[in-house]
Amino acid sequence: MNTEKSKKAFDEAKKYIPGGVNSPVRAFKNVGTYPLFIARAKGSKIYDIDGNEFIDFVGSWGPMFLGHAKECITEAVRTAAENGLSFGAPCAAETELAKLITELVPCIDVVRMVNSGTEATMSALRLARGYTGRNIIVKFEGCYHGHSDSLLIKAGSGAATFGSASSAGVPEDFAKYTLVLPYNDIDSLTKAFNKMGNEIAAVIVEPVAGNMGVVPPADGFLQAIRRLTAEYGSLFIADEVMTGFRLSPSGALGLYGIDADIVTFGKIIGGGMPVGAYGGKRDIMEFVSPSGPVYQAGTLSGNPLAMAAGLAQLQCICRHTNIYDEIEKKGAYLESEFKSAAERNGIPVRVNRVGSMISVFFTDNDVIDFKTASACDTERFKLYFNEMINRGIYLAPSQFESLFLSDAHTDSDLEKTVQAFGEVMSIIKKIVV
Ligand SMILES: Cc1ncc(COP(=O)(O)O)c(C=O)c1O
């Protein structure tokens, strides 16, 4: 495959942009190559600037649930653009989108729009701290909630010790307020609450983790978070930036039958535009300014184009009543074909899947948390990624990400993907032997 133009474009970008990209994973460092520069995308396909076509399983890291350049969304954005790009004043689409979110997610009465998932989780933490008058946040190792200071904290040396900053530039003092626990470990969560429950402002969690690869919640894990936060007067923040409107009309919470106190969104609710949101019960959300004392604001928040795109995407999802069943079938097909191709070739893998989120882990062990995810063979993943892309299958360039299915993926796309997967497994087998 000729990707010379992308190579040149990347060299040029590196002169003017740190590492040549505006978000680190895009640099393809984990897979030992350079990124493809994308010229356009339509439906399930993306096209790079060298003219290569790929079946896209990244979907802009999740937002493109209906596929690229979906007419109902591009039309809504075009119409909105003709009426002005930004007002910095209220517009009706903000209320419409907020109202639709409250109708779909039962534990939400009130929603505040922001511009990214990072802004949503950062604001949710401030709200939780303002509402409870406490400082400590509990997060789980391997969950990613954006790049705000309180959340760029990695685990400390023991399960119940405070973490340390995972990025330069984050004051170590921030780590004093963030307790990082193993995902799916009800015991360590219970111990943490027994020890300091009255100081914990909130527990934030990806209800299905997607940022260490896909890791579903163990039986009782989300229920334990719900029970302990309620018992100790802390808040349960469900970070549904990735899973919101992807796993069910009411996200992962709907799928598992759980209510949270604050829910954060991004990705799908923007239809491909930069949007985030956080919402919850009225008494909590009334703490947000200008109703309450927790300050949070945004020049472009509730931008009319972004609202139009998000609203169009959610309305389209709501009209298409069996969309989740259809995507579930596609996911189940890929999961079972991936498993059998790997087995046929004697390649140890674990395929974790919840609905349209799938990860193929190169390991012999069940992947249930960050420790087990980290034990995967990333060299083998690298080979797998590069061979798949050579066959026109565009996957996330890291072992620790999800593959995202969309409504636009056709049976033929999936068959081609399964065919490529089988070929790649037999290549890996030859190299291993
Ligand atoms: C679960 C989760 N929360 C928060 C974020 C941050 O969102 P953004 O990249 O829009 O800032 C992400 C991004 O991937 C995410 O997956």
Coordinates of C-alpha atoms and ligand atoms in Angstrom, one line a residue:
M1 CA 0.0 0.0 0.0
N2 CA 1.4 3.4 -1.0
T3 CA 1.2 5.9 1.9
E4 CA 3.9 8.3 0.8
K5 CA 1.7 11.4 0.9
S6 CA 0.8 10.6 4.5
K7 CA 4.4 10.2 5.4
K8 CA 5.3 13.5 3.9
A9 CA 2.3 15.2 5.5
F10 CA 3.4 13.9 8.9
D11 CA 6.9 15.1 8.5
E12 CA 5.5 18.6 7.6
A13 CA 3.1 18.5 10.6
K14 CA 5.9 17.6 13.0
K15 CA 7.5 21.0 12.2
Y16 CA 4.5 22.9 13.5
I17 CA 2.5 20.7 15.9
P18 CA 4.0 18.8 18.9
G19 CA 4.7 15.3 17.7
G20 CA 2.7 16.2 14.5
V21 CA -0.7 15.5 16.1
N22 CA -3.3 17.2 18.2
S23 CA -3.9 14.2 20.4
P24 CA -1.1 11.7 21.2
V25 CA -2.6 8.3 20.2
R26 CA -3.0 9.6 16.6
A27 CA 0.7 9.5 16.1
F28 CA 0.7 5.7 15.8
K29 CA 3.7 5.5 18.0
N30 CA 2.4 2.3 19.7
V31 CA 2.4 0.5 16.4
G32 CA 5.8 1.6 15.2
T33 CA 4.6 3.5 12.2
Y34 CA 3.3 7.0 11.1
P35 CA -0.3 8.1 11.0
L36 CA -2.5 8.1 7.8
F37 CA -3.8 11.6 7.0
I38 CA -7.4 11.3 6.2
A39 CA -8.9 13.2 3.3
R40 CA -12.6 12.2 3.7
A41 CA -15.0 9.7 5.2
K42 CA -18.4 8.4 4.2
G43 CA -20.5 5.7 5.9
S44 CA -18.2 2.9 7.2
K45 CA -15.2 4.0 5.0
I46 CA -12.4 6.5 5.4
Y47 CA -10.0 7.5 2.6
D48 CA -6.5 8.7 3.2
I49 CA -4.7 11.4 1.1
D50 CA -3.0 8.7 -1.0
G51 CA -6.4 7.5 -2.1
N52 CA -6.5 4.3 0.0
E53 CA -9.9 3.1 1.2
F54 CA -10.3 1.6 4.7
I55 CA -13.2 0.0 6.6
D56 CA -13.1 2.3 9.7
F57 CA -13.5 0.8 13.1
V58 CA -12.3 3.9 15.0
G59 CA -15.2 6.1 14.1
S60 CA -13.4 9.2 15.3
W61 CA -12.9 7.3 18.6
G62 CA -16.6 6.6 19.1
P63 CA -18.8 9.6 18.0
M64 CA -19.6 8.2 14.5
F65 CA -22.2 5.7 15.7
L66 CA -24.3 6.2 12.5
G67 CA -21.2 6.2 10.2
H68 CA -19.5 9.1 8.6
A69 CA -21.2 12.1 6.9
K70 CA -24.7 10.8 7.7
E71 CA -27.1 12.9 5.7
C72 CA -29.4 13.8 8.6
I73 CA -26.5 15.2 10.5
T74 CA -24.7 17.0 7.7
E75 CA -28.0 18.5 6.6
A76 CA -28.7 19.8 10.2
V77 CA -25.3 21.3 10.4
R78 CA -25.6 23.0 7.0
T79 CA -28.9 24.5 8.0
A80 CA -27.6 25.7 11.3
A81 CA -24.4 27.2 9.7
E82 CA -26.5 29.3 7.4
N83 CA -28.1 30.9 10.5
G84 CA -24.8 31.8 12.1
L85 CA -21.8 29.9 13.6
S86 CA -21.9 31.0 17.2
F87 CA -23.9 33.4 19.2
G88 CA -22.6 33.2 22.8
A89 CA -26.3 33.5 23.7
P90 CA -28.9 30.8 24.3
C91 CA -30.4 29.0 21.4
A92 CA -33.4 26.6 21.3
A93 CA -31.3 23.6 20.2
E94 CA -29.5 23.5 23.5
T95 CA -32.7 23.0 25.4
E96 CA -33.9 20.4 22.8
L97 CA -30.7 18.4 23.2
A98 CA -30.7 18.7 27.0
K99 CA -34.4 17.6 27.1
L100 CA -33.8 14.6 24.8
I101 CA -31.0 13.5 27.1
T102 CA -33.2 13.7 30.2
E103 CA -35.9 11.7 28.4
L104 CA -33.4 9.0 27.5
V105 CA -31.4 8.7 30.7
P106 CA -33.8 8.3 33.7
C107 CA -31.4 9.5 36.4
I108 CA -30.9 12.9 34.7
D109 CA -33.2 15.9 35.2
V110 CA -30.8 18.7 34.2
V111 CA -27.9 18.9 31.7
R112 CA -25.0 21.4 31.2
M113 CA -23.3 21.4 27.8
V114 CA -19.6 21.8 27.5
N115 CA -17.1 21.3 24.7
S116 CA -15.3 17.9 25.3
G117 CA -15.4 14.8 27.5
T118 CA -12.5 16.2 29.5
E119 CA -14.4 19.3 30.3
A120 CA -17.4 17.2 31.3
T121 CA -15.5 15.0 33.8
M122 CA -13.5 17.9 35.1
S123 CA -16.7 19.9 35.8
A124 CA -18.4 16.8 37.3
L125 CA -15.6 16.5 39.8
R126 CA -15.8 20.1 40.8
L127 CA -19.6 19.8 41.2
A128 CA -19.2 16.7 43.3
R129 CA -16.6 18.4 45.5
G130 CA -18.8 21.5 45.8
Y131 CA -21.9 19.6 46.5
T132 CA -20.4 17.3 49.2
G133 CA -17.9 19.7 50.6
R134 CA -15.3 16.9 50.4
N135 CA -12.0 16.6 48.4
I136 CA -11.2 13.0 47.7
I137 CA -12.0 11.4 44.4
V138 CA -11.8 7.6 43.8
K139 CA -11.0 6.5 40.3
F140 CA -10.0 3.1 38.8
E141 CA -6.7 2.1 37.3
G142 CA -6.9 1.8 33.5
C143 CA -10.0 4.1 33.2
Y144 CA -9.4 7.3 31.3
H145 CA -11.5 10.3 32.0
G146 CA -9.8 13.0 30.0
H147 CA -6.7 15.0 30.8
S148 CA -7.6 17.3 33.7
D149 CA -5.1 17.4 36.6
S150 CA -7.2 15.5 39.2
L151 CA -7.6 12.6 36.8
L152 CA -4.1 12.2 35.4
I153 CA -3.1 10.2 38.5
K154 CA -1.8 6.7 38.4
A155 CA -2.1 4.0 41.1
G156 CA 0.2 4.2 44.1
S157 CA 2.1 1.2 45.4
G158 CA -0.7 -0.4 47.5
A159 CA -4.3 -0.8 46.7
A160 CA -5.5 1.8 49.2
T161 CA -2.7 4.3 48.9
F162 CA -3.0 7.6 47.0
G163 CA -1.6 7.8 43.5
S164 CA 1.0 9.9 41.8
A165 CA 0.8 12.2 38.8
S166 CA 0.9 10.3 35.5
S167 CA 1.9 13.4 33.5
A168 CA 4.6 16.0 34.0
G169 CA 3.1 19.3 35.0
V170 CA 0.5 17.9 37.4
P171 CA 1.4 19.0 40.9
E172 CA 2.0 16.0 43.2
D173 CA -0.4 17.8 45.6
F174 CA -3.2 16.9 43.3
A175 CA -2.4 13.2 43.8
K176 CA -3.2 13.6 47.5
Y177 CA -6.9 13.9 46.6
T178 CA -7.2 11.1 44.1
L179 CA -7.3 7.5 45.3
V180 CA -6.7 5.0 42.4
L181 CA -8.1 1.5 42.9
P182 CA -8.1 -1.7 40.7
Y183 CA -11.1 -1.9 38.4
N184 CA -13.6 -4.6 39.3
D185 CA -12.2 -5.0 42.8
I186 CA -15.2 -4.7 45.1
D187 CA -13.1 -5.6 48.1
S188 CA -10.6 -2.8 47.8
L189 CA -13.4 -0.3 47.2
T190 CA -15.2 -1.5 50.3
K191 CA -12.0 -1.2 52.4
A192 CA -11.4 2.3 51.0
F193 CA -14.9 3.4 52.0
N194 CA -14.6 1.8 55.5
K195 CA -11.4 3.7 56.0
M196 CA -12.2 7.1 54.6
G197 CA -15.8 7.0 53.2
N198 CA -16.8 10.3 54.9
E199 CA -14.0 12.1 53.1
I200 CA -14.8 10.8 49.6
A201 CA -16.6 13.3 47.4
A202 CA -17.1 10.9 44.5
V203 CA -16.3 7.7 42.7
I204 CA -15.8 8.2 39.0
V205 CA -15.9 5.1 36.7
E206 CA -16.2 4.0 33.1
P207 CA -19.2 1.7 33.6
V208 CA -17.7 -0.4 30.8
A209 CA -14.1 0.4 30.5
G210 CA -12.9 1.2 27.0
N211 CA -9.6 2.9 27.7
M212 CA -7.6 -0.2 28.7
G213 CA -9.2 -2.0 25.9
V214 CA -12.8 -3.2 26.6
V215 CA -13.2 -4.5 30.1
P216 CA -16.8 -5.1 31.2
P217 CA -17.8 -4.5 34.8
A218 CA -17.7 -7.7 37.0
D219 CA -21.0 -8.9 38.5
G220 CA -21.8 -6.6 41.4
F221 CA -19.1 -4.0 40.7
L222 CA -21.3 -1.1 39.6
Q223 CA -23.9 -2.1 42.3
A224 CA -21.2 -1.9 44.9
I225 CA -20.2 1.6 43.8
R226 CA -23.9 2.6 44.0
R227 CA -24.4 1.1 47.4
L228 CA -21.2 2.5 49.0
T229 CA -21.5 6.0 47.6
A230 CA -25.1 6.2 48.8
E231 CA -24.2 4.8 52.2
Y232 CA -21.4 7.4 52.8
G233 CA -23.0 10.4 51.2
S234 CA -20.6 10.4 48.2
L235 CA -21.6 10.8 44.6
F236 CA -21.4 8.2 41.9
I237 CA -20.1 9.7 38.6
A238 CA -20.7 7.5 35.6
D239 CA -18.4 8.5 32.9
E240 CA -20.4 7.6 29.8
V241 CA -18.3 9.7 27.4
M242 CA -17.6 6.6 25.4
T243 CA -20.6 4.3 26.3
G244 CA -23.4 7.0 26.4
F245 CA -26.0 6.2 23.7
R246 CA -23.6 3.5 22.3
L247 CA -24.5 0.6 24.6
S248 CA -28.2 1.3 24.9
P249 CA -30.5 4.3 24.5
S250 CA -29.6 5.0 28.2
G251 CA -26.0 4.0 27.9
A252 CA -24.2 1.5 30.1
L253 CA -26.3 2.5 33.1
G254 CA -29.4 1.4 31.2
L255 CA -27.7 -1.8 30.1
Y256 CA -26.9 -2.8 33.7
G257 CA -29.9 -1.2 35.4
I258 CA -28.0 1.3 37.6
D259 CA -28.6 4.9 38.4
A260 CA -25.7 7.4 39.0
D261 CA -25.7 10.8 40.6
I262 CA -23.8 12.6 37.8
V263 CA -23.4 11.2 34.3
T264 CA -20.8 12.6 31.8
F265 CA -21.1 12.5 28.1
G266 CA -19.2 13.4 24.9
K267 CA -18.5 11.7 21.6
I268 CA -22.0 10.5 20.3
I269 CA -23.9 13.5 21.7
G270 CA -21.9 15.8 19.4
G271 CA -22.5 13.8 16.2
G272 CA -18.8 14.4 15.3
M273 CA -18.7 18.0 16.6
P274 CA -16.8 19.0 19.8
V275 CA -19.4 18.5 22.6
G276 CA -19.5 17.2 26.1
A277 CA -22.1 17.4 28.8
Y278 CA -22.8 16.5 32.4
G279 CA -26.1 15.9 34.0
G280 CA -27.8 14.6 37.1
K281 CA -30.6 15.1 39.5
R282 CA -31.9 18.6 39.9
D283 CA -30.8 19.1 43.5
I284 CA -27.2 18.3 42.5
M285 CA -27.2 20.2 39.2
E286 CA -28.6 23.3 41.0
F287 CA -25.2 23.7 42.5
V288 CA -23.8 24.7 39.1
S289 CA -23.5 28.5 38.4
P290 CA -25.4 30.6 37.8
S291 CA -28.0 28.7 39.9
G292 CA -25.4 27.7 42.5
P293 CA -21.8 28.3 43.8
V294 CA -19.9 25.8 41.6
Y295 CA -18.4 27.9 38.8
Q296 CA -18.2 26.5 35.3
A297 CA -18.6 28.4 32.0
G298 CA -17.7 28.2 28.2
T299 CA -17.5 30.7 25.3
L300 CA -18.6 28.1 22.8
S301 CA -20.6 25.8 25.1
G302 CA -24.0 24.9 23.5
N303 CA -22.6 26.1 20.1
P304 CA -25.5 26.0 17.6
L305 CA -23.7 23.8 15.0
A306 CA -22.6 21.3 17.6
M307 CA -26.1 21.2 19.1
A308 CA -27.6 20.6 15.7
A309 CA -25.3 17.8 15.0
G310 CA -25.8 16.1 18.3
L311 CA -29.5 16.5 18.2
A312 CA -29.8 15.1 14.7
Q313 CA -27.7 12.1 15.6
L314 CA -29.7 11.3 18.8
Q315 CA -33.0 11.8 17.0
C316 CA -31.9 9.5 14.2
I317 CA -30.9 6.9 16.8
C318 CA -34.3 7.2 18.5
R319 CA -36.2 6.8 15.2
H320 CA -34.3 3.7 14.3
T321 CA -35.8 1.6 17.1
N322 CA -33.9 -1.7 16.6
I323 CA -30.5 -0.1 16.0
Y324 CA -29.1 -1.6 19.2
D325 CA -30.3 -5.1 18.3
E326 CA -28.8 -4.9 14.9
I327 CA -25.4 -3.6 16.2
E328 CA -25.4 -6.3 18.8
K329 CA -25.8 -9.0 16.1
K330 CA -22.8 -7.4 14.2
G331 CA -20.7 -7.4 17.3
A332 CA -21.6 -11.0 18.2
Y333 CA -20.7 -12.1 14.6
L334 CA -17.2 -10.4 14.8
E335 CA -16.6 -11.8 18.3
S336 CA -17.3 -15.4 17.4
E337 CA -15.5 -15.2 14.1
F338 CA -12.4 -13.6 15.7
K339 CA -12.4 -16.2 18.4
S340 CA -12.6 -19.2 16.0
A341 CA -10.0 -17.8 13.6
A342 CA -7.5 -17.3 16.5
E343 CA -8.3 -20.7 17.8
R344 CA -7.9 -22.4 14.4
N345 CA -4.4 -20.9 14.2
G346 CA -3.5 -21.6 17.8
I347 CA -3.1 -17.9 18.7
P348 CA -4.0 -17.2 22.3
V349 CA -6.5 -14.3 22.4
R350 CA -9.2 -13.0 24.6
V351 CA -12.0 -11.1 22.8
N352 CA -13.9 -8.8 25.2
R353 CA -17.1 -7.3 23.9
V354 CA -20.0 -5.3 25.1
G355 CA -22.4 -4.5 22.2
S356 CA -20.5 -2.4 19.6
M357 CA -17.3 -2.2 21.7
I358 CA -14.7 -5.0 21.1
S359 CA -11.1 -5.6 22.0
V360 CA -8.9 -8.4 20.9
F361 CA -6.3 -9.0 23.6
F362 CA -3.2 -11.1 22.8
T363 CA -3.1 -13.1 26.0
D364 CA -3.9 -16.4 27.6
N365 CA -5.6 -14.8 30.6
D366 CA -9.0 -13.3 31.1
V367 CA -8.7 -9.5 30.9
I368 CA -10.6 -8.1 33.9
D369 CA -8.6 -5.0 35.0
F370 CA -5.5 -2.9 34.2
K371 CA -3.0 -5.5 35.5
T372 CA -4.4 -8.3 33.2
A373 CA -4.7 -5.9 30.3
S374 CA -1.1 -4.7 30.7
A375 CA 0.1 -8.3 30.5
C376 CA -0.9 -8.6 26.9
D377 CA 1.6 -9.1 24.1
T378 CA 1.8 -5.7 22.6
E379 CA 4.4 -6.8 20.0
R380 CA 1.9 -9.2 18.6
F381 CA -0.7 -6.5 18.6
K382 CA 1.7 -4.3 16.6
L383 CA 2.0 -7.0 13.9
Y384 CA -1.8 -7.6 13.9
F385 CA -2.5 -3.8 13.5
N386 CA -0.1 -3.4 10.6
E387 CA -1.3 -6.4 8.8
M388 CA -4.9 -5.4 9.2
I389 CA -4.3 -1.9 7.9
N390 CA -2.5 -3.4 4.9
R391 CA -5.7 -5.3 4.2
G392 CA -7.8 -2.1 4.4
I393 CA -9.0 -2.5 7.9
Y394 CA -8.5 0.6 10.0
L395 CA -8.3 -0.2 13.8
A396 CA -7.3 1.8 16.8
P397 CA -3.5 1.9 16.9
S398 CA -3.1 0.5 20.4
Q399 CA -3.8 -2.7 22.3
F400 CA -5.5 -0.6 24.9
E401 CA -8.4 0.8 22.9
S402 CA -11.8 -0.4 21.6
L403 CA -12.9 -1.3 18.1
F404 CA -16.1 0.7 17.5
L405 CA -18.9 -0.7 15.3
S406 CA -21.4 1.6 13.7
D407 CA -24.8 1.3 12.1
A408 CA -23.0 2.0 8.8
H409 CA -21.0 -1.2 8.8
T410 CA -22.5 -3.6 6.2
D411 CA -22.4 -7.4 6.2
S412 CA -19.9 -7.2 3.4
D413 CA -17.6 -4.9 5.6
L414 CA -17.8 -7.5 8.3
E415 CA -17.1 -10.4 6.1
K416 CA -14.0 -8.6 4.7
T417 CA -12.9 -7.9 8.2
V418 CA -13.2 -11.5 9.2
Q419 CA -11.4 -12.7 6.1
A420 CA -8.5 -10.2 6.9
F421 CA -8.5 -11.3 10.5
G422 CA -8.1 -15.0 9.5
E423 CA -5.3 -14.2 7.1
V424 CA -3.5 -12.1 9.8
M425 CA -3.8 -14.9 12.4
S426 CA -2.2 -17.4 10.0
I427 CA 0.7 -14.9 9.4
I428 CA 1.1 -14.5 13.2
K429 CA 1.1 -18.3 13.5
K430 CA 3.9 -18.7 11.0
I431 CA 6.0 -16.0 12.7
V432 CA 5.4 -17.6 16.1
V433 CA 6.3 -21.2 14.9
Ligands
LIG1 C1 -14.5 7.5 29.1 C2 -13.9 8.8 28.6 N1 -14.0 9.9 29.4 C3 -13.5 11.1 29.0 C4 -12.8 11.2 27.8 C5 -12.2 12.5 27.4 O1 -13.0 13.0 26.3 P1 -12.3 14.1 25.3 O2 -11.3 13.4 24.5 O3 -13.5 14.5 24.5 O4 -11.8 15.2 26.1 C6 -12.6 10.1 27.0 C7 -11.9 10.2 25.7 O5 -11.6 9.2 25.0 C8 -13.2 8.9 27.4 O6 -13.1 7.8 26.7

